[in-house]
Amino acid sequence: AQSVTQLGSHVSVSEGALVLLRCNYSSSVPPYLFWYVQYPNQGLQLLLKYTSAATLVKGINGFEAEFKKSETSFHLTKPSAHMSDAAEYFCAVILSGNTGKLIFGQGTTLQVKP
Amino acid sequence: KAGVTQTPRYLIKTRGQQVTLSCSPISGHRSVSWYQQTPGQGLQFLFEYFSETQRNKGNFPGRFSGRQFSNSRSEMNVSTLELGDSALYLCASSLGGPVATDTQYFGPGTRLTVL
């Protein structure tokens, strides 16, 4: 079954440091991959998505992710963390033909220390 | 453009009752998906409606049902509530086209507490 795994339920970085949130997917066929962010008491906001057009995907708020087929990974990065980046981040996939059905990872809570 | 709206935002029910949640999609969107978010199980897909028809379904019991109206607004119903149904219920709307060119936009959710 298609699934995504996020390594690390909590990640803590200092303000200004590199942010790296890990996501691996299990599939022999590259799926559609997404990163969403959820701030407290809010819904989910799309950061970026991979649809096979380019392996390096740039998103909002300075985030980007690189699709690596050989590693079945889609890690999210940001060069310099801001306090406002503190939130929960979700990696998700959609299998081809299953529009509207996002399958989410367990989420990673990002803490940014001053 | 107004975003996805969900009503009510908070709800408290007791075991055995039923509940109906509402979702109004972004204007022009024809697809509405529903998700359940709990600390233990995370985010799980419930079902998707497109043009008043259920297009995809997750692995939830029959107590969970939904429908979509001609104006694309959607409701989900949970009957015979159990304590484990306490969760944040999120809906997302999209145009409903191919995944490569479509994006789901989420509402703020309805927080359901079952006592």
CSV table of C-alpha atoms in Angstrom, one decimal, chain A residues 3-103:
chain,number,residue,atom,x,y,z
A,3,SER,CA,2.4,5.3,2.3
A,4,VAL,CA,4.7,8.1,3.4
A,5,THR,CA,7.0,8.1,6.4
A,6,GLN,CA,8.2,11.3,8.1
A,7,LEU,CA,11.3,10.7,10.1
A,8,GLY,CA,11.3,12.6,13.4
A,9,SER,CA,8.0,13.7,15.0
A,10,HIS,CA,9.8,16.7,16.5
A,11,VAL,CA,12.6,18.8,15.0
A,12,SER,CA,14.2,21.7,16.9
A,13,VAL,CA,16.4,24.3,15.2
A,14,SER,CA,17.8,27.7,16.1
A,15,GLU,CA,16.6,30.8,14.4
A,16,GLY,CA,18.7,31.3,11.3
A,17,ALA,CA,19.7,27.6,11.0
A,18,LEU,CA,18.9,25.2,8.2
A,19,VAL,CA,15.6,23.4,8.3
A,20,LEU,CA,15.5,19.8,7.1
A,21,LEU,CA,12.3,17.8,7.4
A,22,ARG,CA,12.5,14.3,6.1
A,23,CYS,CA,9.9,12.4,4.0
A,24,ASN,CA,10.2,9.0,2.3
A,25,TYR,CA,7.5,7.4,0.2
A,26,SER,CA,7.0,3.8,-0.7
A,27,SER,CA,6.0,3.1,-4.2
A,28,SER,CA,7.5,1.7,-7.4
A,29,VAL,CA,5.8,4.4,-9.4
A,30,PRO,CA,6.6,8.1,-8.6
A,31,PRO,CA,3.4,9.5,-7.0
A,32,TYR,CA,2.3,13.1,-6.7
A,33,LEU,CA,4.0,14.5,-3.5
A,34,PHE,CA,3.0,17.4,-1.3
A,35,TRP,CA,4.2,19.3,1.7
A,36,TYR,CA,1.5,21.1,3.8
A,37,VAL,CA,2.0,23.2,6.9
A,38,GLN,CA,-0.5,23.6,9.8
A,39,TYR,CA,-0.3,26.4,12.3
A,40,PRO,CA,-2.1,26.0,15.7
A,41,ASN,CA,-5.9,26.0,15.4
A,42,GLN,CA,-5.8,26.3,11.6
A,43,GLY,CA,-6.3,24.2,8.6
A,44,LEU,CA,-3.6,23.0,6.3
A,45,GLN,CA,-1.7,25.3,3.8
A,46,LEU,CA,0.1,23.9,0.8
A,47,LEU,CA,3.8,24.7,0.8
A,48,LEU,CA,4.7,23.0,-2.5
A,49,LYS,CA,4.0,20.0,-4.7
A,50,TYR,CA,5.8,17.6,-7.0
A,51,THR,CA,4.2,16.5,-10.2
A,52,SER,CA,7.2,15.3,-12.1
A,53,ALA,CA,7.8,18.5,-14.0
A,54,ALA,CA,11.0,19.2,-12.1
A,55,THR,CA,12.9,17.4,-9.3
A,56,LEU,CA,13.6,20.6,-7.3
A,57,VAL,CA,10.4,22.2,-6.3
A,58,LYS,CA,10.3,25.7,-4.8
A,59,GLY,CA,7.4,26.6,-2.6
A,60,ILE,CA,6.1,29.5,-0.5
A,61,ASN,CA,7.9,31.1,2.5
A,62,GLY,CA,11.4,30.1,1.2
A,63,PHE,CA,10.8,26.4,1.4
A,64,GLU,CA,11.9,23.9,-1.3
A,65,ALA,CA,12.0,20.1,-1.7
A,66,GLU,CA,13.9,17.8,-3.9
A,67,PHE,CA,12.5,14.6,-5.3
A,68,LYS,CA,15.0,11.8,-5.3
A,69,LYS,CA,13.7,8.7,-7.0
A,70,SER,CA,16.8,6.6,-6.1
A,71,GLU,CA,16.2,7.3,-2.4
A,72,THR,CA,12.4,7.5,-2.6
A,73,SER,CA,12.6,10.8,-0.7
A,74,PHE,CA,11.1,14.2,-0.8
A,75,HIS,CA,12.8,16.1,2.0
A,76,LEU,CA,11.7,19.7,2.8
A,77,THR,CA,14.4,22.3,3.4
A,78,LYS,CA,14.7,26.0,4.2
A,79,PRO,CA,18.1,27.7,4.4
A,80,SER,CA,17.4,29.9,7.4
A,81,ALA,CA,14.6,29.3,9.9
A,82,HIS,CA,12.4,32.1,11.2
A,83,MET,CA,10.4,32.0,14.4
A,84,SER,CA,7.2,32.2,12.3
A,85,ASP,CA,8.1,28.8,10.8
A,86,ALA,CA,7.2,27.0,14.0
A,87,ALA,CA,4.3,24.7,13.0
A,88,GLU,CA,3.5,21.2,12.1
A,89,TYR,CA,4.5,20.0,8.7
A,90,PHE,CA,2.9,17.1,6.8
A,91,CYS,CA,4.2,15.2,3.8
A,92,ALA,CA,1.5,13.7,1.6
A,93,VAL,CA,1.0,11.7,-1.6
A,94,ILE,CA,-1.8,11.1,-4.1
A,95,LEU,CA,-1.7,8.1,-6.3
A,96,SER,CA,-2.4,8.6,-9.9
A,97,GLY,CA,-6.1,8.2,-10.5
A,98,ASN,CA,-7.1,8.9,-7.0
A,99,THR,CA,-7.7,12.6,-7.2
A,100,GLY,CA,-8.8,14.2,-4.0
A,101,LYS,CA,-7.4,11.4,-1.8
A,102,LEU,CA,-4.3,12.7,0.1
A,103,ILE,CA,-2.4,10.2,2.1
